[in-house]
């Protein structure tokens, strides 16, 4: 039996096929399609359309759908025997919204994505209507965040009322792409729906007060929310005919972070994963929702039916790339500078907010430097990585996990020197995974789990994650002396300085 997992992230669409025989799973094929290079006609840079306003970040649903079509052709030509393809599922970048008219065309050719921070007024309106940050967070898992779909919908309704009136269905990226596969209207799962400021965490259904506070007539425009293992249809006849694929079950899609929870094997409490992708995220499973009183983190639904805590950083890989490129380096050169500079960076601190930051809330982008000369390349290389790791450690403390082990994933987890700083700052063992894209792998594993349940032969989550989503013990990166030496005090200093410098409005890039 084979299962297909897909992941439509900010910069690329990835796919993985796994084969399951006698309960053992192996990866038999993987592929990725980069948006910028494969679809230059859309003009995206790192998957995003250029904009004069740094707060506005949109991308193109037609490009995502085109990549899906291209990927299914690649799957068909993968050389894998697909007659045994039982089911497929997927994940996508979270929070983005796609506005579809009754005739199936888009009411808006572009979609705001998770990097957008242009909805401050909408957030304020929704927060006021629902009784404040704490009330909204305890009900939906998060205070109002600018990238969340509800505030985005409110802005769309206010700025383009005619287009909103002509919108029949508002999809997230996950349900938009799943709809393509079944040639119908796909529902959402609780994992992605909890990234909207519209779902009631307790009922895993829409919270009517939030829906009413967001935009008129919204209830009729939202997809239903279904349990995470739901089979939502089969691969539509047009895909079967076009690519010679079987009528495999399509399992509801989810967000990339909930999917990564499965792809990194986090089916119990007590461990966290750090994803170093376009965004950097820290997340872990929670049996019962514990909301962040400080208003930084989120609680989402998990694919297991539990919950997950997560904190998200916008200036992740692209910030590391900006520093790398500014000092004329490649990744080996970047790594060499990390090795050549000491933990603590001789007291030099960098706050790497090239773009408006989500955590902490930094609306005015720009680098803030302490004791750091702009021409100091090594200081910036260590500065960016230490800053990111200290921010992740400080701002994930609310999850209440005593972090001893970290499961690392995402593109930058290939970089051992970056993982060494991660291990040192958290004073924890860091493990990597063999499969590169944990969201994509998670989608294939979720397809297996849901298909087995639907076939009347359920497989447990421990069995599903055992072979492929268990960290490779040979990959461990252990903390050095800095874990108990330099970093505990430096993390406190970083937190203090962060409170001050994030309010500066004259920062330089
Ligand atoms: P996404 O979140 O969009 O799925 P990925 O997890 O694929 O992104 O990560 C892509 C990023 O990985 C690139 O933008 C790049 O900065 C980073 N990356 C790839 N290789 C390395 C490396 N050797 N060292 C550090 N970063 C890397
Ligand atoms: C999660 C978030 C990002 C995107 C990236 O809240 O905003 O991690 O999901 O794809």
Coordinates of C-alpha atoms and ligand atoms in Angstrom, one line a residue:
X1 CA 0.0 0.0 0.0
X2 CA 1.2 3.5 -0.7
X3 CA 0.2 6.9 0.6
X4 CA 1.0 10.4 -0.8
X5 CA 1.6 13.5 1.4
X6 CA 1.8 17.0 0.0
X7 CA 2.9 20.3 1.6
X8 CA 2.3 23.7 0.0
X9 CA 4.6 26.0 1.9
X10 CA 5.5 29.6 1.4
X11 CA 8.3 28.9 -1.1
X12 CA 7.5 25.4 -2.6
X13 CA 5.2 22.4 -3.0
X14 CA 6.7 19.2 -1.7
X15 CA 5.5 15.6 -2.0
X16 CA 6.4 12.3 -0.4
X17 CA 5.2 8.8 -1.2
X18 CA 5.5 6.2 1.6
X19 CA 5.0 2.4 1.2
X20 CA 3.5 0.5 4.1
X21 CA 4.0 -3.3 4.1
X22 CA 3.2 -5.5 7.1
X23 CA 3.0 -2.4 9.3
X24 CA 6.5 -1.2 8.3
X25 CA 6.7 2.2 6.5
X26 CA 9.4 3.5 4.2
X27 CA 9.8 6.6 2.0
X28 CA 10.0 5.5 -1.6
X29 CA 9.9 8.9 -3.4
X30 CA 10.2 12.6 -2.6
X31 CA 10.1 15.7 -4.8
X32 CA 9.8 19.5 -4.4
X33 CA 8.7 22.3 -6.8
X34 CA 10.0 25.8 -6.0
X35 CA 7.4 28.5 -6.9
X36 CA 9.7 31.3 -8.0
X37 CA 11.8 29.2 -10.4
X38 CA 9.0 27.0 -11.7
X39 CA 6.4 29.7 -12.2
X40 CA 8.4 32.9 -13.0
X41 CA 5.3 34.2 -14.9
X42 CA 3.6 35.0 -11.5
X43 CA 6.5 37.2 -10.4
X44 CA 6.9 35.9 -6.8
X45 CA 10.0 36.3 -4.7
X46 CA 10.4 33.6 -2.1
X47 CA 6.8 32.7 -2.9
X48 CA 5.4 36.2 -2.2
X49 CA 4.4 39.1 -4.6
X50 CA 6.6 42.2 -4.1
X51 CA 4.8 45.1 -2.4
X52 CA 5.7 48.7 -1.6
X53 CA 4.0 48.3 1.8
X54 CA 6.1 46.0 4.1
X55 CA 2.9 45.1 5.9
X56 CA 1.2 43.7 2.8
X57 CA 2.1 40.1 1.8
X58 CA 0.1 38.3 -0.8
X59 CA 0.6 35.3 -3.1
X60 CA -1.2 33.7 -6.0
X61 CA -3.7 30.8 -5.5
X62 CA -3.5 30.0 -9.3
X63 CA 0.2 29.4 -8.8
X64 CA -0.4 27.0 -5.9
X65 CA -3.1 25.1 -7.9
X66 CA -0.7 25.0 -10.9
X67 CA 2.0 23.5 -8.8
X68 CA -0.4 20.9 -7.5
X69 CA -1.3 19.9 -11.1
X70 CA 2.4 19.8 -12.0
X71 CA 3.2 17.7 -8.9
X72 CA 0.5 15.1 -9.7
X73 CA 2.1 14.7 -13.1
X74 CA 5.4 14.1 -11.3
X75 CA 3.8 11.6 -9.0
X76 CA 2.4 9.8 -12.0
X77 CA 5.8 9.6 -13.6
X78 CA 7.6 8.8 -10.3
X79 CA 8.2 5.2 -11.3
X80 CA 6.4 4.1 -8.1
X81 CA 3.6 1.5 -8.7
X82 CA 0.6 3.7 -7.9
X83 CA -2.1 1.0 -8.3
X84 CA -1.7 0.5 -4.5
X85 CA -2.2 4.3 -3.7
X86 CA -4.8 4.1 -1.0
X87 CA -5.0 7.7 0.2
X88 CA -3.5 11.1 0.1
X89 CA -3.5 14.2 2.3
X90 CA -1.7 17.5 2.5
X91 CA -0.8 20.5 4.6
X92 CA -0.3 24.1 3.7
X93 CA 1.1 27.3 5.0
X94 CA -1.4 28.5 7.6
X95 CA -3.8 31.5 7.9
X96 CA -3.9 32.5 4.2
X97 CA -7.3 33.0 2.7
X98 CA -8.7 32.3 -0.8
X99 CA -12.0 34.0 -1.8
X100 CA -14.1 31.9 -4.3
X101 CA -17.2 32.9 -6.1
X102 CA -20.2 30.7 -6.7
X103 CA -19.1 30.1 -10.3
X104 CA -15.8 28.7 -8.9
X105 CA -13.7 31.7 -10.0
X106 CA -11.6 33.7 -7.6
X107 CA -13.2 36.8 -6.1
X108 CA -9.7 38.0 -5.6
X109 CA -6.7 36.9 -7.8
X110 CA -4.3 37.2 -4.8
X111 CA -4.4 35.9 -1.3
X112 CA -3.0 37.4 1.9
X113 CA -0.6 34.9 3.5
X114 CA 0.8 34.3 7.0
X115 CA 3.5 37.0 6.6
X116 CA 0.9 39.8 6.2
X117 CA 0.7 42.3 9.0
X118 CA -1.7 44.9 7.5
X119 CA -4.8 44.2 9.7
X120 CA -4.1 46.0 12.9
X121 CA -7.4 47.9 12.9
X122 CA -9.4 44.8 12.2
X123 CA -7.7 43.0 15.1
X124 CA -8.6 45.9 17.4
X125 CA -12.3 45.8 16.3
X126 CA -12.6 42.1 16.8
X127 CA -10.8 42.2 20.2
X128 CA -13.1 45.0 21.4
X129 CA -16.2 43.2 20.2
X130 CA -15.3 40.0 21.9
X131 CA -14.3 41.3 25.3
X132 CA -10.5 41.7 25.1
X133 CA -7.3 39.7 24.4
X134 CA -7.8 37.2 27.3
X135 CA -11.4 36.4 26.3
X136 CA -10.5 35.9 22.7
X137 CA -7.4 33.8 23.6
X138 CA -9.2 31.5 26.0
X139 CA -12.0 30.8 23.5
X140 CA -10.0 30.6 20.2
X141 CA -6.5 29.7 21.5
X142 CA -5.0 33.1 20.4
X143 CA -5.5 36.8 20.9
X144 CA -6.2 38.5 17.6
X145 CA -3.1 38.3 15.3
X146 CA -2.8 40.3 12.1
X147 CA -2.0 37.2 9.9
X148 CA -5.0 35.2 11.3
X149 CA -7.8 34.6 8.8
X150 CA -10.6 36.3 10.7
X151 CA -8.9 39.8 10.8
X152 CA -7.9 39.3 7.1
X153 CA -11.5 38.6 6.2
X154 CA -12.7 41.7 8.1
X155 CA -10.2 43.8 6.2
X156 CA -11.3 42.3 2.9
X157 CA -14.9 43.0 3.7
X158 CA -14.1 46.6 4.6
X159 CA -11.8 47.4 1.8
X160 CA -13.4 45.4 -1.1
X161 CA -17.1 45.2 -0.1
X162 CA -18.3 44.3 -3.6
X163 CA -15.8 41.5 -4.0
X164 CA -16.7 40.2 -0.5
X165 CA -20.4 40.3 -1.5
X166 CA -19.6 38.2 -4.5
X167 CA -17.7 35.6 -2.4
X168 CA -19.4 32.3 -1.9
X169 CA -16.7 30.4 0.0
X170 CA -13.7 31.5 1.9
X171 CA -11.0 28.8 2.0
X172 CA -7.8 28.5 3.8
X173 CA -4.8 27.4 1.6
X174 CA -5.3 23.9 2.9
X175 CA -9.0 23.6 2.0
X176 CA -8.5 25.4 -1.3
X177 CA -6.0 22.8 -2.5
X178 CA -8.0 19.9 -1.1
X179 CA -11.0 21.2 -3.0
X180 CA -9.0 20.9 -6.2
X181 CA -8.3 17.2 -5.5
X182 CA -11.9 16.3 -4.9
X183 CA -13.3 18.7 -7.4
X184 CA -15.7 19.9 -4.7
X185 CA -15.8 22.1 -1.6
X186 CA -13.4 20.7 1.0
X187 CA -13.9 21.3 4.7
X188 CA -11.3 22.4 7.2
X189 CA -9.8 20.4 10.1
X190 CA -9.5 21.9 13.6
X191 CA -5.8 22.3 13.3
X192 CA -5.9 24.9 10.5
X193 CA -9.3 26.3 11.5
X194 CA -7.8 27.3 14.9
X195 CA -5.5 29.7 13.0
X196 CA -8.4 32.0 12.2
X197 CA -9.6 33.6 15.5
X198 CA -13.0 32.1 14.6
X199 CA -13.0 28.6 16.0
X200 CA -14.1 27.6 19.5
X201 CA -11.3 25.4 20.9
X202 CA -13.7 23.5 23.2
X203 CA -16.3 22.6 20.5
X204 CA -13.9 22.5 17.5
X205 CA -16.7 24.4 15.6
X206 CA -17.2 28.0 14.6
X207 CA -17.7 30.4 17.6
X208 CA -20.8 32.3 16.5
X209 CA -19.9 35.5 18.4
X210 CA -16.5 35.7 16.6
X211 CA -18.0 35.0 13.3
X212 CA -20.5 37.8 13.8
X213 CA -17.8 40.2 15.0
X214 CA -15.7 39.6 12.0
X215 CA -17.9 40.3 8.9
X216 CA -21.6 40.2 8.0
X217 CA -22.8 37.1 6.3
X218 CA -19.6 35.2 7.2
X219 CA -21.2 32.0 8.6
X220 CA -22.5 31.0 5.2
X221 CA -19.2 31.6 3.6
X222 CA -17.1 29.4 5.9
X223 CA -16.4 25.7 5.1
X224 CA -17.5 23.2 7.8
X225 CA -14.9 22.0 10.3
X226 CA -14.6 18.2 10.4
X227 CA -12.5 15.8 12.6
X228 CA -8.9 15.5 11.6
X229 CA -9.2 11.9 10.3
X230 CA -12.1 12.6 7.9
X231 CA -12.1 11.1 4.4
X232 CA -13.5 14.0 2.4
X233 CA -13.8 12.2 -1.0
X234 CA -11.7 10.5 -3.6
X235 CA -9.3 11.9 -6.1
X236 CA -11.6 13.4 -8.7
X237 CA -12.2 11.6 -12.1
X238 CA -10.4 14.4 -14.0
X239 CA -7.1 13.7 -12.0
X240 CA -7.6 10.0 -12.6
X241 CA -8.1 10.5 -16.3
X242 CA -5.3 13.1 -16.7
X243 CA -2.6 11.3 -14.8
X244 CA -3.8 7.7 -14.7
X245 CA -4.1 7.8 -10.9
X246 CA -6.5 5.5 -8.9
X247 CA -9.6 6.8 -7.0
X248 CA -7.6 7.1 -3.8
X249 CA -9.2 8.5 -0.7
X250 CA -8.5 12.2 0.0
X251 CA -8.1 12.9 3.7
X252 CA -8.8 16.4 5.1
X253 CA -5.8 18.7 4.8
X254 CA -4.4 20.7 7.8
X255 CA -1.9 23.4 8.5
X256 CA 1.8 22.8 8.0
X257 CA 2.6 23.1 11.7
X258 CA -0.1 20.6 12.9
X259 CA 1.1 18.2 10.1
X260 CA 4.7 18.6 11.3
X261 CA 3.6 17.5 14.8
X262 CA 3.0 14.1 13.3
X263 CA 6.0 14.3 10.9
X264 CA 8.2 14.9 13.9
X265 CA 6.6 12.1 16.0
X266 CA 5.2 14.4 18.7
X267 CA 2.2 12.3 19.8
X268 CA 2.9 12.7 23.5
X269 CA 3.5 15.7 25.8
X270 CA 6.9 16.5 27.1
X271 CA 9.0 17.1 24.0
X272 CA 9.0 20.1 21.6
X273 CA 9.9 20.4 17.9
X274 CA 11.7 23.4 16.5
X275 CA 11.0 24.0 12.8
X276 CA 13.6 26.2 11.0
X277 CA 11.8 26.9 7.8
X278 CA 10.6 30.2 6.2
X279 CA 9.1 30.8 9.6
X280 CA 10.8 29.5 12.7
X281 CA 8.3 27.7 15.0
X282 CA 8.4 25.9 18.4
X283 CA 5.6 23.5 19.1
X284 CA 4.5 20.6 21.2
X285 CA 1.5 18.4 21.8
X286 CA -0.9 19.4 24.7
X287 CA -3.6 17.0 26.0
X288 CA -5.7 19.9 27.3
X289 CA -5.5 23.4 26.0
X290 CA -3.4 25.8 28.2
X291 CA -3.6 29.2 26.6
X292 CA -0.6 31.7 26.8
X293 CA -1.6 34.4 29.3
X294 CA 1.1 36.7 27.8
X295 CA -0.6 36.7 24.4
X296 CA 2.4 35.5 22.4
X297 CA 1.7 31.9 21.6
X298 CA -1.2 29.9 20.1
X299 CA -3.1 26.8 20.9
X300 CA -4.2 24.9 17.7
X301 CA -6.0 21.6 17.2
X302 CA -3.7 18.6 16.7
X303 CA -4.2 15.8 14.2
X304 CA -4.4 13.3 17.0
X305 CA -7.6 15.0 18.3
X306 CA -5.5 16.7 21.1
X307 CA -4.1 20.2 21.1
X308 CA -0.8 21.8 20.3
X309 CA 1.0 24.8 21.7
X310 CA 3.0 26.9 19.2
X311 CA 5.0 30.1 19.1
X312 CA 5.8 31.5 15.6
X313 CA 8.7 33.8 14.5
X314 CA 8.5 35.6 11.1
X315 CA 12.2 36.4 10.7
X316 CA 13.4 32.8 10.3
X317 CA 15.3 31.5 7.3
X318 CA 15.0 34.6 5.3
X319 CA 16.7 36.6 8.1
X320 CA 19.5 34.1 8.2
X321 CA 19.8 34.4 4.4
X322 CA 19.8 38.2 4.6
X323 CA 22.8 38.1 7.0
X324 CA 24.5 35.4 4.9
X325 CA 24.1 37.5 1.7
X326 CA 25.1 40.9 3.4
X327 CA 28.5 39.5 4.3
X328 CA 29.0 37.6 0.9
X329 CA 28.8 34.1 2.4
X330 CA 27.4 30.7 1.4
X331 CA 26.1 28.3 4.0
X332 CA 29.5 26.6 4.6
X333 CA 31.0 30.1 5.1
X334 CA 28.1 31.0 7.5
X335 CA 28.7 27.8 9.4
X336 CA 32.5 28.4 9.6
X337 CA 31.8 31.9 11.2
X338 CA 29.5 30.3 13.7
X339 CA 32.3 27.8 14.6
X340 CA 34.8 30.7 14.8
X341 CA 32.8 32.9 17.2
X342 CA 32.3 32.1 20.9
X343 CA 28.9 31.4 22.6
X344 CA 27.8 34.8 24.0
X345 CA 29.2 36.6 21.0
X346 CA 31.5 38.8 23.2
X347 CA 28.4 40.6 24.5
X348 CA 27.2 41.7 21.0
X349 CA 23.5 41.4 20.5
X350 CA 21.4 41.6 17.3
X351 CA 17.6 41.9 17.1
X352 CA 17.0 40.5 13.5
X353 CA 13.7 42.1 12.6
X354 CA 14.3 42.6 8.9
X355 CA 10.5 42.3 8.5
X356 CA 7.7 43.1 11.0
X357 CA 8.0 40.5 13.7
X358 CA 5.2 38.3 15.1
X359 CA 7.1 37.3 18.3
X360 CA 7.5 39.7 19.9
X361 CA 5.1 42.0 18.2
X362 CA 7.4 44.4 16.3
X363 CA 5.3 46.5 13.8
X364 CA 8.2 48.7 12.6
X365 CA 10.8 46.5 11.0
X366 CA 14.5 47.1 11.2
X367 CA 17.6 45.7 12.8
X368 CA 18.4 46.8 16.4
X369 CA 22.1 46.3 17.4
X370 CA 23.7 46.4 20.9
X371 CA 27.5 46.7 21.0
X372 CA 27.6 45.5 17.4
X373 CA 29.3 47.3 14.5
X374 CA 27.3 47.1 11.2
X375 CA 30.5 46.0 9.4
X376 CA 31.1 43.1 11.8
X377 CA 30.2 40.0 9.7
X378 CA 31.1 37.3 12.3
X379 CA 29.2 39.3 15.0
X380 CA 26.1 39.4 12.8
X381 CA 26.3 35.7 11.9
X382 CA 26.4 34.5 15.5
X383 CA 24.2 37.4 16.5
X384 CA 21.3 36.4 14.2
X385 CA 21.3 32.7 15.3
X386 CA 21.8 33.4 19.0
X387 CA 19.0 35.9 18.9
X388 CA 16.6 33.6 17.1
X389 CA 17.3 30.7 19.5
X390 CA 17.1 32.9 22.6
X391 CA 13.8 34.3 21.4
X392 CA 12.5 30.8 20.8
X393 CA 13.5 29.6 24.2
X394 CA 12.1 32.7 26.0
X395 CA 8.9 32.9 24.2
X396 CA 8.0 29.2 24.4
X397 CA 8.4 29.0 28.2
X398 CA 4.6 29.5 28.5
X399 CA 4.0 26.0 27.2
X400 CA 5.3 24.7 30.5
X401 CA 7.5 22.0 29.0
X402 CA 10.9 21.3 30.7
X403 CA 12.7 21.0 27.3
X404 CA 15.3 18.2 27.5
X405 CA 14.9 17.0 23.9
X406 CA 14.2 18.9 20.7
X407 CA 13.1 17.4 17.4
X408 CA 14.6 19.7 14.7
X409 CA 13.1 20.1 11.3
X410 CA 12.8 22.5 8.4
X411 CA 15.4 23.5 5.8
X412 CA 18.0 25.0 8.2
X413 CA 18.0 21.8 10.4
X414 CA 20.5 20.5 7.8
X415 CA 23.0 22.9 9.3
X416 CA 24.8 21.3 12.2
X417 CA 26.4 24.6 13.5
X418 CA 22.9 26.2 13.7
X419 CA 21.7 23.2 15.6
X420 CA 24.7 23.5 18.0
X421 CA 23.5 27.0 19.0
X422 CA 20.0 25.6 19.4
X423 CA 21.3 22.9 21.7
X424 CA 23.4 25.3 23.7
X425 CA 20.7 28.0 24.2
X426 CA 18.0 25.5 25.2
X427 CA 20.6 23.2 27.0
X428 CA 18.8 20.3 25.4
X429 CA 19.7 17.4 23.1
X430 CA 18.7 18.1 19.5
X431 CA 17.7 15.4 17.0
X432 CA 17.2 15.5 13.3
X433 CA 15.1 13.3 11.0
X434 CA 15.9 11.5 7.8
X435 CA 13.0 12.8 5.8
X436 CA 13.5 16.4 5.0
X437 CA 10.0 17.9 5.1
X438 CA 8.1 16.9 8.3
X439 CA 4.9 18.6 7.3
X440 CA 4.8 16.6 4.0
X441 CA 5.7 13.4 5.8
X442 CA 3.1 14.1 8.4
X443 CA 0.5 14.4 5.6
X444 CA 1.4 11.0 4.3
X445 CA 1.3 9.5 7.8
X446 CA -2.1 11.1 8.4
X447 CA -3.4 9.7 5.2
X448 CA -2.3 6.2 6.3
X449 CA -3.9 6.6 9.8
X450 CA -7.2 7.9 8.4
X451 CA -7.3 5.3 5.6
X452 CA -6.7 2.5 8.1
X453 CA -9.5 3.7 10.4
X454 CA -11.9 4.1 7.4
X455 CA -11.0 0.5 6.3
X456 CA -11.9 -0.9 9.7
X457 CA -8.3 -1.8 10.6
X458 CA -7.1 1.1 12.7
X459 CA -3.4 1.7 13.3
X460 CA -2.3 3.4 16.5
X461 CA -0.4 6.7 16.4
X462 CA 2.7 5.1 18.0
X463 CA 2.7 2.6 15.2
X464 CA 2.2 5.3 12.5
X465 CA 5.2 7.4 13.6
X466 CA 7.5 4.5 14.6
X467 CA 9.5 4.0 11.5
X468 CA 9.7 7.4 9.8
X469 CA 8.9 10.1 12.4
X470 CA 11.3 8.9 15.0
X471 CA 14.5 10.9 15.3
X472 CA 17.7 9.5 14.1
X473 CA 19.8 8.8 17.3
X474 CA 23.0 9.1 15.3
X475 CA 22.1 12.7 14.5
X476 CA 22.1 14.0 18.1
X477 CA 23.7 17.4 18.8
X478 CA 24.4 17.7 22.5
X479 CA 24.7 21.0 24.4
X480 CA 28.2 22.2 25.3
X481 CA 29.4 24.0 28.4
X482 CA 27.6 27.2 27.2
X483 CA 24.3 25.5 28.0
X484 CA 24.8 26.0 31.7
X485 CA 27.5 28.7 31.4
X486 CA 26.8 31.7 29.2
X487 CA 23.3 31.3 28.1
X488 CA 21.0 31.3 31.2
X489 CA 22.1 34.9 32.0
X490 CA 22.3 36.0 28.4
X491 CA 18.7 34.9 27.8
X492 CA 17.6 37.1 30.7
X493 CA 19.6 40.0 29.3
X494 CA 18.2 39.4 25.8
X495 CA 14.6 39.4 27.2
X496 CA 15.3 42.8 29.0
X497 CA 16.9 44.4 26.0
X498 CA 14.1 43.1 23.7
X499 CA 11.5 44.9 25.8
X500 CA 13.3 48.2 25.2
X501 CA 14.5 48.0 21.6
X502 CA 11.3 46.6 20.1
X503 CA 9.7 50.0 20.6
X504 CA 12.4 51.9 18.6
X505 CA 11.0 53.5 15.5
X506 CA 14.2 54.6 13.9
X507 CA 15.8 51.2 13.4
X508 CA 18.1 50.5 10.4
X509 CA 18.1 47.7 7.9
Ligands
LIG1 P1 9.3 26.2 4.2 O1 9.0 26.6 5.6 O2 8.9 27.2 3.2 O3 8.8 24.8 3.9 P2 11.9 25.0 4.3 O4 11.7 24.2 5.6 O5 12.0 24.2 3.1 O6 10.9 26.2 4.1 O7 13.3 25.8 4.5 C1 13.8 26.6 3.4 C2 14.9 27.4 4.0 O8 16.0 26.5 4.4 C3 15.6 28.2 2.9 O9 15.0 29.5 2.8 C4 17.1 28.3 3.4 O10 17.3 29.6 4.1 C5 17.2 27.3 4.5 N1 18.3 26.4 4.3 C6 18.5 25.4 3.4 N2 19.7 24.8 3.6 C7 20.3 25.5 4.6 C8 21.6 25.3 5.3 N3 22.5 24.5 4.9 N4 21.9 26.1 6.3 C9 20.9 27.0 6.8 N5 19.7 27.2 6.2 C10 19.4 26.4 5.1
LIG2 C1 2.0 29.5 11.8 C2 2.5 30.4 10.8 C3 3.6 29.9 9.9 C4 3.1 29.4 8.6 C5 4.2 29.0 7.7 O1 1.1 30.2 12.7 O2 2.1 31.6 10.6 O3 4.4 28.9 10.6 O4 2.2 28.3 8.8 O5 3.9 28.2 6.6

